[in-house]
Amino acid sequence: MPDRQVSMSDVARQLEVTLSAVSNWRRRHPSFPSAEKVNGQEMFLVREIVDWLDGRKISKKDLKPGELPGTTYGTRFRGAMRIGHASHVAIADALWDELIQFRGAEDVAMFADLVLGLLYLAVSNDRHWNDIVATEGSRRLQLMELAALDHRPVLHVLHRARSSFFNDTRGETRLTEIIRLVERMRRSGQGPDMFEFLLNQFAAAEGRRGSGVHTPAALVRLLVELVAPAPGTSVFDPCCGSGGFLLGAAKYIAAHAGHDFDASFTGHALSERSASLAYMNLQLHHVPADVDIRADALFRNDGMLIANERFDVVLSNPPFDLKEPMWSASVSELHGRYGTLPKKRTNFAWLQYVMSSLTNSGRAAVVMPGGTLFRGGAEGQVRANMIEEGVVEAIIALPSQMFVSTGIPVNVWLLRPSERREGEILLIDASDLGHLTSRTQRSLSDEDQSRIGDTVKQWRAGDGYENVRGFSASVVVQRIREQDYVLTPARYVGTSVELNPPLRSVRELRDDLARLERRAAAADAAVERQLDRI
DNA sequence: AGTCTTGCCCGTCGAATGGA
DNA sequence: TCCATTCGACGGGCAAGACT
């Protein structure tokens, strides 16, 4: 759309605001683009209008379903005019290619911190940002320091990045280029989404050497859909990483319930870096979230994870088989309502923790490694107790290679308070779903996600659900008990390929053959007739 | 008739104020 | 110091009126 033009009323119509609103903007804001008369009508350049609208937030009461608080009129205008409908991904993709050229020898995380920190400053409209863009050298570094002092999370990531980034002369020119790219991201008006996009890109770039667990976007969407958070709910992630689940839940609520946004979001981070990234990510999307760092106090002396609040919805992807001693040395066992575990078996400690932080009408979805479904010992005992208590609602086995950090297959535990026991557990084997996005990466398509989501919804509603061989099975607890509480879905759903087809009589087969021969003869005759006609 | 401006009203947000 | 309340600025909607 190089030089497309629009009138004031066009703008008002596309934005679904009144004409007077646009008129007021024009009257009240000298920065409003100037008009040009075409055939007696005043016209504006779309490019200039979009630029200006990007700086204009839609007030809460005027948000439409699906729009998060903080959405600008620029975004709405673009959507309505189908401008750049390829959206932030296309823009960010292009910028990403440029961006990684300026990566130096330092590790990806440092580079990520620098870029994300700057993008946060740019998008959150920091008062120093314009000067940072316009200045160079030590003055610019001073301004960055000043800006970071105003934003503590940025302070953390920028400090980390600075020491390794600016120790040579090339650092200066690279910084100039990076700031230029960040400014372009800001001007695109889709900074918050780009922040999220870059978080995913950087996590992928860090790969297996990456510092933290990063939940892929497809998995976030799946889990959020499975717990279906409603407006007014409290959402909690006890290990929130960069805030993906909390943001996903906020987006889900906004998309399904309009702008009614009185939900609360709480995240605990295991590192200061995670906390900073999560804080920035959520702030930029205007998600009112509390993010705390709880790494040092993860496990108390009695082995319990810290739990003193309850939430309606808990979503989490905690680190599997946590090796790091994040608890005090005096911890020898991990206690929980459903059993005691040796201190190295943290997976079920997380699951029990999730249960203890759930309200009695709550719902939780947790990502766990495959071992949690079948391992015996103390873990098997806890699993058995949870099943008997009726807190396990469903298990979904996912394909391998879903994560950048590990190739092992994972599964989703859907948990509910025991009051709601229904005597059956839904087991879904989705390990055949998904497609490879690279040699080592697999992702779930939208269809895959909705197939899983719809199955769970139908099963919950008790309406229209049927077991699908090789995919899903609703299983009574008694049957799981007989299997020593092993929850591996594949064991219950059967195989999709019929290994032992029921034997058919020779007569049936001969009849079939005869029928097919008759149809073939009829088809031949039809072809002959057509040929004769020519 | 269609397009835009103006004045007025009202809801929202944040800063200031006041009380425990 | 923390909380609630008040107040003013601001932005958007509405309706009447002006312009072409």
Coordinates of C-alpha atoms (C1' of nucleotides) in Angstrom, one line a residue:
Chain A
M1 CA 0.0 0.0 0.0
P2 CA 2.5 2.6 -1.1
D3 CA 0.4 5.7 -1.4
R4 CA -3.1 4.7 -0.8
Q5 CA -5.4 7.5 0.4
V6 CA -8.3 7.6 2.8
S7 CA -10.8 10.3 3.9
M8 CA -11.7 11.1 7.5
S9 CA -14.9 9.1 7.2
D10 CA -13.0 6.1 5.8
V11 CA -10.7 6.2 8.9
A12 CA -13.7 6.5 11.2
R13 CA -15.5 3.6 9.5
Q14 CA -12.5 1.3 9.5
L15 CA -11.8 2.0 13.2
E16 CA -15.4 1.8 14.1
V17 CA -15.3 5.1 15.9
T18 CA -17.5 8.1 15.2
L19 CA -16.4 10.7 12.7
S20 CA -16.3 13.2 15.5
A21 CA -13.7 11.2 17.2
V22 CA -11.4 11.4 14.2
S23 CA -12.3 15.1 13.8
N24 CA -11.4 15.7 17.5
W25 CA -8.1 14.0 17.0
R26 CA -7.3 16.2 14.1
R27 CA -8.4 19.3 16.0
R28 CA -6.7 18.4 19.2
H29 CA -3.4 16.9 18.0
P30 CA -1.1 19.0 15.8
S31 CA 0.8 15.8 15.0
F32 CA -2.2 14.4 13.1
P33 CA -1.2 13.9 9.5
S34 CA -2.1 16.8 7.2
A35 CA -4.6 16.4 4.4
E36 CA -4.4 17.0 0.7
K37 CA -7.4 18.0 -1.4
V38 CA -8.4 15.5 -4.1
N39 CA -11.5 16.4 -6.1
G40 CA -12.6 18.7 -3.3
Q41 CA -12.3 16.1 -0.6
E42 CA -9.6 16.0 2.0
M43 CA -7.5 12.8 1.8
F44 CA -4.8 11.4 4.0
L45 CA -2.0 9.0 3.2
V46 CA -2.7 5.6 4.7
R47 CA 0.9 5.3 5.7
E48 CA 0.9 8.5 7.7
I49 CA -2.5 7.7 9.3
V50 CA -1.3 4.3 10.4
D51 CA 1.9 5.8 11.8
W52 CA -0.1 8.2 13.8
L53 CA -2.7 5.7 15.0
D54 CA 0.0 3.4 16.3
G55 CA 0.6 5.9 19.0
R56 CA -3.0 5.9 20.0
K57 CA -4.3 3.3 22.5
I58 CA -7.9 2.2 22.4
S59 CA -9.5 2.9 25.7
K60 CA -10.6 -0.1 27.8
K61 CA -14.3 0.5 27.3
D62 CA -14.0 0.6 23.6
L63 CA -12.0 -2.6 23.1
K64 CA -13.6 -5.3 21.0
P65 CA -13.6 -9.0 21.7
G66 CA -10.2 -10.3 21.0
E67 CA -8.4 -7.0 21.6
L68 CA -6.1 -6.9 24.6
P69 CA -5.9 -3.8 26.7
G70 CA -3.3 -1.6 25.1
T71 CA -4.1 -2.4 21.5
T72 CA -3.7 0.7 19.4
Y73 CA -6.0 2.1 16.8
G74 CA -3.1 1.5 14.4
T75 CA -3.5 -2.3 14.9
R76 CA -7.2 -2.2 14.4
F77 CA -6.8 0.0 11.3
R78 CA -4.3 -2.4 9.8
G79 CA -6.6 -5.3 10.6
A80 CA -9.6 -3.6 9.0
M81 CA -7.7 -2.5 5.9
R82 CA -5.9 -5.9 5.7
I83 CA -2.6 -4.0 5.7
G84 CA 0.3 -6.2 6.4
H85 CA -2.0 -9.0 7.3
A86 CA 1.1 -11.2 7.3
S87 CA 1.4 -9.2 10.5
H88 CA 4.2 -9.0 12.9
V89 CA 5.5 -12.4 12.0
A90 CA 6.4 -11.3 8.5
I91 CA 7.9 -8.0 9.7
A92 CA 9.7 -9.6 12.6
D93 CA 11.0 -12.4 10.4
A94 CA 12.7 -10.0 8.1
L95 CA 14.0 -7.9 11.0
W96 CA 15.2 -11.1 12.7
D97 CA 17.4 -12.0 9.7
E98 CA 19.0 -8.6 9.9
L99 CA 19.3 -8.7 13.7
I100 CA 21.2 -11.9 14.0
Q101 CA 23.9 -10.4 11.7
F102 CA 24.9 -8.2 14.6
R103 CA 25.3 -11.0 17.0
G104 CA 28.8 -11.2 18.1
A105 CA 30.8 -13.9 19.9
E106 CA 28.8 -13.5 23.2
D107 CA 26.2 -16.1 23.9
V108 CA 22.7 -15.8 22.5
A109 CA 21.1 -15.1 25.9
M110 CA 23.2 -11.9 26.3
F111 CA 22.3 -10.7 22.9
A112 CA 18.6 -11.6 23.5
D113 CA 18.7 -9.6 26.8
L114 CA 20.1 -6.5 25.0
V115 CA 17.6 -6.6 22.2
L116 CA 14.6 -7.4 24.4
G117 CA 15.6 -4.8 26.9
L118 CA 15.8 -2.1 24.3
L119 CA 12.6 -3.2 22.6
Y120 CA 10.9 -2.9 26.0
L121 CA 12.2 0.6 26.4
A122 CA 11.1 1.5 22.9
V123 CA 7.6 0.1 23.1
S124 CA 6.8 1.2 26.7
N125 CA 7.4 4.7 25.4
D126 CA 10.2 5.5 27.7
R127 CA 11.0 9.2 27.9
H128 CA 14.6 8.6 27.0
W129 CA 14.0 6.4 24.0
N130 CA 13.9 9.1 21.3
D131 CA 17.1 10.5 22.6
I132 CA 18.7 7.0 22.7
V133 CA 17.8 6.7 19.0
A134 CA 19.2 10.1 18.1
T135 CA 22.4 10.0 20.2
E136 CA 25.7 8.1 19.9
G137 CA 28.7 7.0 22.0
S138 CA 29.0 7.4 25.7
R139 CA 26.1 9.8 25.9
R140 CA 23.8 7.1 24.5
L141 CA 25.1 4.6 27.1
Q142 CA 24.3 7.1 29.8
L143 CA 20.8 7.5 28.5
M144 CA 20.4 3.7 28.4
E145 CA 21.5 3.6 32.0
L146 CA 19.1 6.3 33.0
A147 CA 16.2 4.6 31.2
A148 CA 17.1 1.2 32.8
L149 CA 17.1 2.8 36.2
D150 CA 13.5 3.6 35.7
H151 CA 12.7 0.1 34.7
R152 CA 14.2 -2.4 37.1
P153 CA 13.7 -5.5 34.9
V154 CA 15.5 -3.8 32.1
L155 CA 18.2 -2.8 34.4
H156 CA 18.8 -6.5 35.1
V157 CA 19.0 -7.7 31.5
L158 CA 20.9 -4.6 30.2
H159 CA 23.5 -4.9 32.9
R160 CA 24.1 -8.5 32.1
A161 CA 24.4 -7.7 28.4
R162 CA 26.5 -4.6 28.7
S163 CA 29.6 -6.0 30.2
S164 CA 30.1 -8.5 27.4
F165 CA 28.7 -6.4 24.6
F166 CA 30.5 -3.1 24.7
N167 CA 34.1 -4.1 25.3
D168 CA 35.3 -3.5 21.7
T169 CA 34.9 -0.7 19.2
R170 CA 32.7 -2.8 17.0
G171 CA 30.2 -2.8 19.8
E172 CA 29.4 0.8 19.1
T173 CA 28.4 0.3 15.5
R174 CA 26.5 -2.9 16.2
L175 CA 24.6 -1.1 18.9
T176 CA 23.6 1.6 16.5
E177 CA 22.3 -1.0 14.0
I178 CA 20.4 -2.9 16.7
I179 CA 18.8 0.3 18.0
R180 CA 17.8 1.2 14.4
L181 CA 16.1 -2.2 14.1
V182 CA 14.4 -1.9 17.4
E183 CA 13.1 1.5 16.4
R184 CA 11.6 -0.1 13.2
M185 CA 9.9 -2.7 15.4
R186 CA 8.4 0.0 17.5
R187 CA 7.2 2.0 14.5
S188 CA 5.5 -1.1 13.1
G189 CA 3.1 -0.7 16.0
Q190 CA 3.3 -4.3 16.9
G191 CA 6.1 -4.1 19.3
P192 CA 4.4 -6.3 22.0
D193 CA 3.8 -9.1 19.6
M194 CA 7.3 -8.8 18.3
F195 CA 8.7 -9.0 21.8
E196 CA 6.9 -12.3 22.2
F197 CA 8.0 -13.4 18.7
L198 CA 11.6 -12.6 19.6
L199 CA 11.4 -14.5 22.9
N200 CA 10.4 -17.6 20.9
Q201 CA 13.1 -17.0 18.3
F202 CA 15.8 -16.5 20.9
A203 CA 14.7 -19.6 22.8
A204 CA 15.0 -21.6 19.5
A205 CA 18.4 -20.1 18.8
E206 CA 19.7 -20.9 22.3
G207 CA 18.6 -24.5 21.6
R208 CA 19.6 -27.3 23.9
R209 CA 22.3 -25.1 25.5
G210 CA 19.6 -22.7 26.5
S211 CA 19.4 -21.7 30.1
G212 CA 15.7 -22.2 30.8
V213 CA 12.7 -24.2 29.7
H214 CA 10.8 -22.4 27.0
T215 CA 7.3 -23.7 26.2
P216 CA 6.6 -23.6 22.4
A217 CA 3.7 -21.4 21.4
A218 CA 1.6 -24.3 20.1
L219 CA 1.8 -26.0 23.4
V220 CA 0.8 -22.8 25.3
R221 CA -2.3 -22.4 23.1
L222 CA -3.2 -26.1 23.6
L223 CA -2.9 -26.0 27.4
V224 CA -4.8 -22.7 27.7
E225 CA -7.6 -24.1 25.6
L226 CA -7.8 -27.2 27.7
V227 CA -8.3 -25.1 30.9
A228 CA -10.4 -22.5 29.2
P229 CA -9.9 -19.6 31.7
A230 CA -13.0 -17.4 32.1
P231 CA -13.1 -13.7 32.9
G232 CA -12.7 -13.1 36.6
T233 CA -10.5 -16.1 37.2
S234 CA -7.2 -16.1 38.9
V235 CA -4.4 -17.6 36.8
F236 CA -1.2 -19.0 38.3
D237 CA 2.0 -20.4 36.8
P238 CA 4.4 -21.6 39.6
C239 CA 7.3 -21.7 37.1
C240 CA 6.4 -19.0 34.6
G241 CA 9.6 -18.6 32.5
S242 CA 9.0 -15.7 30.3
G243 CA 5.3 -15.6 31.1
G244 CA 4.1 -17.5 28.1
F245 CA 1.2 -19.3 29.8
L246 CA 0.0 -16.1 31.6
L247 CA 0.0 -14.2 28.4
G248 CA -1.7 -17.0 26.6
A249 CA -4.4 -17.1 29.2
A250 CA -4.9 -13.4 29.0
K251 CA -5.2 -13.6 25.3
Y252 CA -7.7 -16.4 25.5
I253 CA -9.8 -14.5 28.0
A254 CA -9.7 -11.4 25.8
A255 CA -10.6 -13.4 22.7
H256 CA -13.5 -15.3 24.3
A257 CA -15.0 -12.8 26.7
G258 CA -14.3 -9.4 25.1
H259 CA -12.7 -6.7 27.1
D260 CA -14.1 -7.9 30.4
F261 CA -10.7 -8.2 31.9
D262 CA -10.9 -8.5 35.6
A263 CA -8.8 -11.7 35.7
S264 CA -5.6 -11.8 37.9
F265 CA -2.3 -13.3 36.8
T266 CA 0.4 -14.6 39.1
G267 CA 3.7 -16.0 38.1
H268 CA 6.7 -17.4 40.0
A269 CA 10.0 -17.4 38.2
L270 CA 13.0 -19.5 39.0
S271 CA 15.6 -16.9 38.0
E272 CA 15.9 -13.2 38.0
R273 CA 16.3 -13.3 34.2
S274 CA 13.0 -15.2 33.8
A275 CA 11.3 -12.8 36.1
S276 CA 12.6 -9.8 34.1
L277 CA 11.6 -11.3 30.8
A278 CA 8.2 -12.3 32.1
Y279 CA 7.6 -8.9 33.6
M280 CA 8.5 -7.1 30.4
N281 CA 6.5 -9.5 28.2
L282 CA 3.3 -9.2 30.3
Q283 CA 3.7 -5.4 30.9
L284 CA 4.0 -4.8 27.2
H285 CA 0.8 -6.7 26.6
H286 CA -0.9 -4.8 29.5
V287 CA -1.5 -8.0 31.4
P288 CA -1.9 -7.0 35.0
A289 CA 0.4 -9.7 36.5
D290 CA 2.3 -10.2 39.7
V291 CA 5.7 -11.8 38.9
D292 CA 7.9 -13.0 41.8
I293 CA 11.2 -14.7 41.9
R294 CA 11.0 -17.7 44.2
A295 CA 14.0 -19.7 43.2
D296 CA 15.8 -19.5 46.5
A297 CA 12.8 -20.6 48.5
L298 CA 11.4 -23.2 46.1
F299 CA 11.3 -26.0 48.6
R300 CA 10.9 -25.4 52.3
N301 CA 12.7 -27.4 55.0
D302 CA 9.9 -29.8 55.3
G303 CA 10.1 -30.5 51.6
M304 CA 6.9 -28.7 50.7
L305 CA 6.9 -26.3 47.9
I306 CA 5.8 -22.9 49.0
A307 CA 2.0 -22.7 48.5
N308 CA 0.0 -20.1 50.4
E309 CA -2.5 -19.0 47.8
R310 CA -5.1 -20.7 45.7
F311 CA -6.0 -20.1 42.1
D312 CA -8.8 -21.0 39.7
V313 CA -6.5 -21.9 36.9
V314 CA -3.0 -23.2 37.1
L315 CA -0.9 -23.7 34.0
S316 CA 2.7 -24.8 34.1
N317 CA 5.7 -26.4 32.4
P318 CA 8.1 -26.8 35.3
P319 CA 11.7 -28.1 34.7
F320 CA 11.7 -31.9 34.5
D321 CA 13.5 -33.9 37.1
L322 CA 15.0 -30.8 38.6
K323 CA 18.6 -31.5 39.3
E324 CA 19.8 -28.2 40.7
P325 CA 19.7 -28.1 44.4
M326 CA 17.2 -25.3 44.7
W327 CA 16.2 -26.3 48.1
S328 CA 18.1 -26.1 51.4
A329 CA 20.5 -28.9 52.2
S330 CA 18.3 -30.0 55.1
V331 CA 15.6 -31.1 52.7
S332 CA 15.7 -34.9 52.5
E333 CA 12.2 -35.6 51.3
L334 CA 9.5 -33.9 49.4
H335 CA 6.2 -34.1 51.2
G336 CA 2.8 -33.6 49.7
R337 CA -0.8 -34.5 50.2
Y338 CA -0.6 -37.6 48.0
G339 CA 2.7 -39.0 49.3
T340 CA 6.4 -38.4 50.0
L341 CA 9.1 -38.5 47.5
P342 CA 12.9 -38.7 47.5
K343 CA 14.4 -35.2 47.1
K344 CA 15.5 -35.9 43.5
R345 CA 12.1 -36.8 42.3
T346 CA 10.7 -33.4 41.8
N347 CA 8.1 -34.0 39.0
F348 CA 5.4 -35.3 41.4
A349 CA 6.4 -32.6 43.8
W350 CA 5.3 -30.1 41.2
L351 CA 2.1 -31.9 40.5
Q352 CA 1.3 -32.0 44.2
Y353 CA 2.1 -28.4 44.5
V354 CA -0.2 -27.5 41.6
M355 CA -3.0 -29.5 43.4
S356 CA -2.4 -27.6 46.6
S357 CA -2.6 -24.2 44.9
L358 CA -5.9 -25.0 43.2
T359 CA -9.2 -23.7 44.4
N360 CA -11.9 -26.4 44.9
S361 CA -13.5 -25.4 41.6
G362 CA -10.2 -25.0 39.8
R363 CA -8.6 -26.6 36.8
A364 CA -5.0 -27.2 36.0
A365 CA -2.9 -28.3 33.0
V366 CA 0.8 -29.2 33.6
V367 CA 3.4 -30.4 31.1
M368 CA 5.3 -33.5 32.4
P369 CA 7.9 -35.9 30.9
G370 CA 6.7 -39.4 29.9
G371 CA 8.2 -41.1 32.9
T372 CA 5.6 -39.7 35.2
L373 CA 3.0 -41.9 33.5
F374 CA 4.6 -45.3 34.3
R375 CA 7.5 -45.0 36.8
G376 CA 7.1 -47.0 39.9
G377 CA 8.4 -46.5 43.4
A378 CA 7.5 -43.5 45.4
E379 CA 6.3 -41.7 42.2
G380 CA 4.1 -44.7 41.3
Q381 CA 2.5 -44.5 44.8
V382 CA 1.8 -40.8 44.5
R383 CA 0.4 -41.3 41.0
A384 CA -1.9 -44.1 42.4
N385 CA -3.1 -41.9 45.2
M386 CA -3.9 -39.1 42.8
I387 CA -5.8 -41.4 40.5
E388 CA -7.8 -42.9 43.4
E389 CA -8.6 -39.4 44.7
G390 CA -10.0 -38.6 41.3
V391 CA -7.9 -35.5 40.7
V392 CA -6.5 -36.7 37.4
E393 CA -9.0 -35.7 34.8
A394 CA -7.1 -36.5 31.6
I395 CA -3.7 -37.4 30.2
I396 CA -2.6 -36.3 26.8
A397 CA 0.5 -37.9 25.4
L398 CA 2.2 -35.5 23.0
P399 CA 4.7 -36.2 20.2
S400 CA 8.4 -36.2 20.8
Q401 CA 10.6 -33.2 19.7
M402 CA 8.1 -30.6 20.9
F403 CA 10.8 -28.7 22.8
V404 CA 14.0 -27.0 21.7
S405 CA 15.6 -28.0 25.0
T406 CA 14.8 -31.7 24.9
G407 CA 13.7 -34.3 22.4
I408 CA 11.8 -36.5 24.9
P409 CA 8.1 -37.0 24.5
V410 CA 6.0 -35.1 27.0
N411 CA 2.5 -35.3 28.2
V412 CA -0.1 -33.0 29.6
W413 CA -1.8 -33.7 33.0
L414 CA -5.2 -32.2 33.4
L415 CA -6.0 -31.9 37.0
R416 CA -9.1 -31.1 39.0
P417 CA -10.0 -31.0 42.7
S418 CA -11.1 -34.4 44.0
E419 CA -14.6 -33.2 44.7
R420 CA -15.4 -33.5 41.1
R421 CA -14.5 -37.1 40.6
E422 CA -16.3 -38.8 37.9
G423 CA -14.8 -42.3 38.0
E424 CA -13.3 -42.1 34.5
I425 CA -10.1 -40.6 33.2
L426 CA -9.8 -39.4 29.6
L427 CA -6.6 -40.7 27.9
I428 CA -5.5 -39.2 24.6
D429 CA -2.6 -40.5 22.6
A430 CA -1.6 -37.6 20.4
S431 CA 1.9 -38.8 19.8
D432 CA 1.3 -39.3 16.1
L433 CA 0.0 -35.8 15.6
G434 CA 2.2 -32.8 14.7
H435 CA 4.6 -32.1 11.9
L436 CA 8.3 -31.5 11.7
T437 CA 9.2 -27.8 11.4
S438 CA 12.9 -28.6 11.3
R439 CA 15.1 -31.7 11.5
T440 CA 14.8 -31.7 15.3
Q441 CA 11.6 -29.7 15.9
R442 CA 8.0 -30.8 15.8
S443 CA 4.9 -28.6 16.2
L444 CA 1.2 -29.1 16.5
S445 CA -1.0 -27.5 13.8
D446 CA -4.2 -25.7 14.6
E447 CA -6.2 -28.7 13.5
D448 CA -4.2 -31.0 15.8
Q449 CA -4.8 -28.6 18.6
S450 CA -8.5 -28.4 18.0
R451 CA -8.8 -32.1 17.6
I452 CA -7.4 -32.6 21.1
G453 CA -9.3 -29.6 22.5
D454 CA -12.6 -30.7 21.0
T455 CA -12.2 -34.3 22.2
V456 CA -11.7 -33.0 25.8
K457 CA -14.6 -30.6 25.5
Q458 CA -17.0 -33.3 24.3
W459 CA -15.8 -35.7 26.9
R460 CA -16.3 -33.1 29.6
A461 CA -19.8 -32.3 28.4
G462 CA -20.6 -36.0 28.2
D463 CA -22.1 -35.2 24.9
G464 CA -21.0 -36.6 21.5
Y465 CA -17.9 -38.2 22.9
E466 CA -16.9 -41.6 21.6
N467 CA -13.6 -43.5 22.0
V468 CA -11.5 -43.3 18.9
R469 CA -9.3 -46.3 18.4
G470 CA -5.7 -45.3 18.5
F471 CA -6.4 -41.8 19.7
S472 CA -8.6 -41.5 22.8
A473 CA -10.3 -43.6 25.4
S474 CA -12.4 -42.9 28.5
V475 CA -11.2 -45.4 31.1
V476 CA -12.7 -46.3 34.4
V477 CA -10.4 -46.2 37.4
Q478 CA -10.8 -49.9 38.0
R479 CA -9.1 -50.7 34.7
I480 CA -6.2 -48.4 35.5
R481 CA -5.9 -50.1 38.9
E482 CA -5.6 -53.4 37.1
Q483 CA -2.8 -51.9 35.1
D484 CA -0.8 -51.0 38.2
Y485 CA -1.8 -47.3 37.7
V486 CA 0.2 -47.0 34.5
L487 CA -1.4 -44.1 32.6
T488 CA 0.4 -44.4 29.2
P489 CA -2.5 -43.6 26.9
A490 CA -1.2 -46.0 24.2
R491 CA -2.0 -48.8 26.5
Y492 CA -5.7 -48.0 26.6
V493 CA -6.6 -46.5 23.3
G494 CA -5.4 -49.5 21.2
T495 CA -3.7 -49.2 17.9
S496 CA -5.1 -47.3 15.0
V497 CA -4.0 -49.9 12.5
E498 CA -6.1 -53.0 12.9
L499 CA -3.5 -55.7 13.7
N500 CA -6.0 -58.6 14.0
P501 CA -8.8 -57.9 11.6
P502 CA -11.7 -60.2 12.2
L503 CA -11.5 -63.1 9.9
R504 CA -14.0 -63.0 7.0
S505 CA -15.3 -66.1 5.4
V506 CA -14.1 -67.2 2.0
R507 CA -17.6 -66.8 0.7
E508 CA -17.8 -63.1 1.8
L509 CA -14.5 -62.5 0.1
R510 CA -15.7 -64.2 -3.1
D511 CA -18.9 -62.1 -3.1
D512 CA -16.8 -59.0 -2.7
L513 CA -14.6 -60.0 -5.6
A514 CA -17.6 -60.7 -7.8
R515 CA -19.2 -57.3 -6.9
L516 CA -15.9 -55.5 -7.8
E517 CA -15.6 -57.4 -11.1
R518 CA -19.2 -56.4 -12.0
R519 CA -18.4 -52.8 -11.3
A520 CA -15.2 -52.9 -13.3
A521 CA -17.1 -54.4 -16.2
A522 CA -19.7 -51.7 -16.0
A523 CA -17.0 -49.0 -15.9
D524 CA -15.3 -50.5 -19.0
A525 CA -18.6 -50.5 -20.8
A526 CA -19.2 -46.9 -20.0
V527 CA -15.8 -45.9 -21.3
E528 CA -16.5 -47.8 -24.6
R529 CA -19.8 -45.9 -25.0
Q530 CA -18.0 -42.6 -24.5
L531 CA -15.3 -43.5 -27.0
D532 CA -17.9 -44.6 -29.6
R533 CA -19.5 -41.3 -29.4
I534 CA -16.4 -39.4 -30.5
Chain B
dA1 C1' -27.3 14.5 0.9
dG2 C1' -23.0 13.8 2.4
dT3 C1' -19.1 15.5 5.0
dC4 C1' -17.1 17.8 8.6
dT5 C1' -17.0 21.1 12.9
dT6 C1' -18.4 22.7 17.3
dG7 C1' -20.1 22.7 21.9
dC8 C1' -21.5 19.9 25.5
dC9 C1' -21.8 15.9 28.4
dC10 C1' -20.0 12.0 30.7
dG11 C1' -16.9 8.3 32.0
dT12 C1' -12.1 7.2 33.0
dC13 C1' -7.6 7.7 34.9
dG14 C1' -4.2 9.5 37.6
dA15 C1' -2.6 12.9 40.8
dA16 C1' -3.6 15.2 45.0
dT17 C1' -5.6 15.3 49.3
dG18 C1' -7.2 13.7 53.7
dG19 C1' -7.8 10.3 57.4
dA20 C1' -6.5 6.2 60.3
Chain C
dT1 C1' 2.8 4.7 55.9
dC2 C1' -1.1 3.0 53.8
dC3 C1' -5.6 3.4 52.3
dA4 C1' -9.7 5.7 50.4
dT5 C1' -11.8 9.6 48.5
dT6 C1' -11.8 13.8 45.7
dC7 C1' -10.8 16.5 41.9
dG8 C1' -9.4 17.9 37.4
dA9 C1' -7.8 16.9 32.8
dC10 C1' -8.8 14.3 29.0
dG11 C1' -10.8 11.7 25.4
dG12 C1' -14.7 10.0 23.0
dG13 C1' -19.8 10.1 22.0
dC14 C1' -23.7 12.8 20.8
dA15 C1' -26.4 16.1 18.6
dA16 C1' -27.0 20.3 16.3
dG17 C1' -25.3 23.1 12.9
dA18 C1' -22.3 24.6 8.9
dC19 C1' -20.2 23.8 4.5
dT20 C1' -20.1 22.0 -0.3

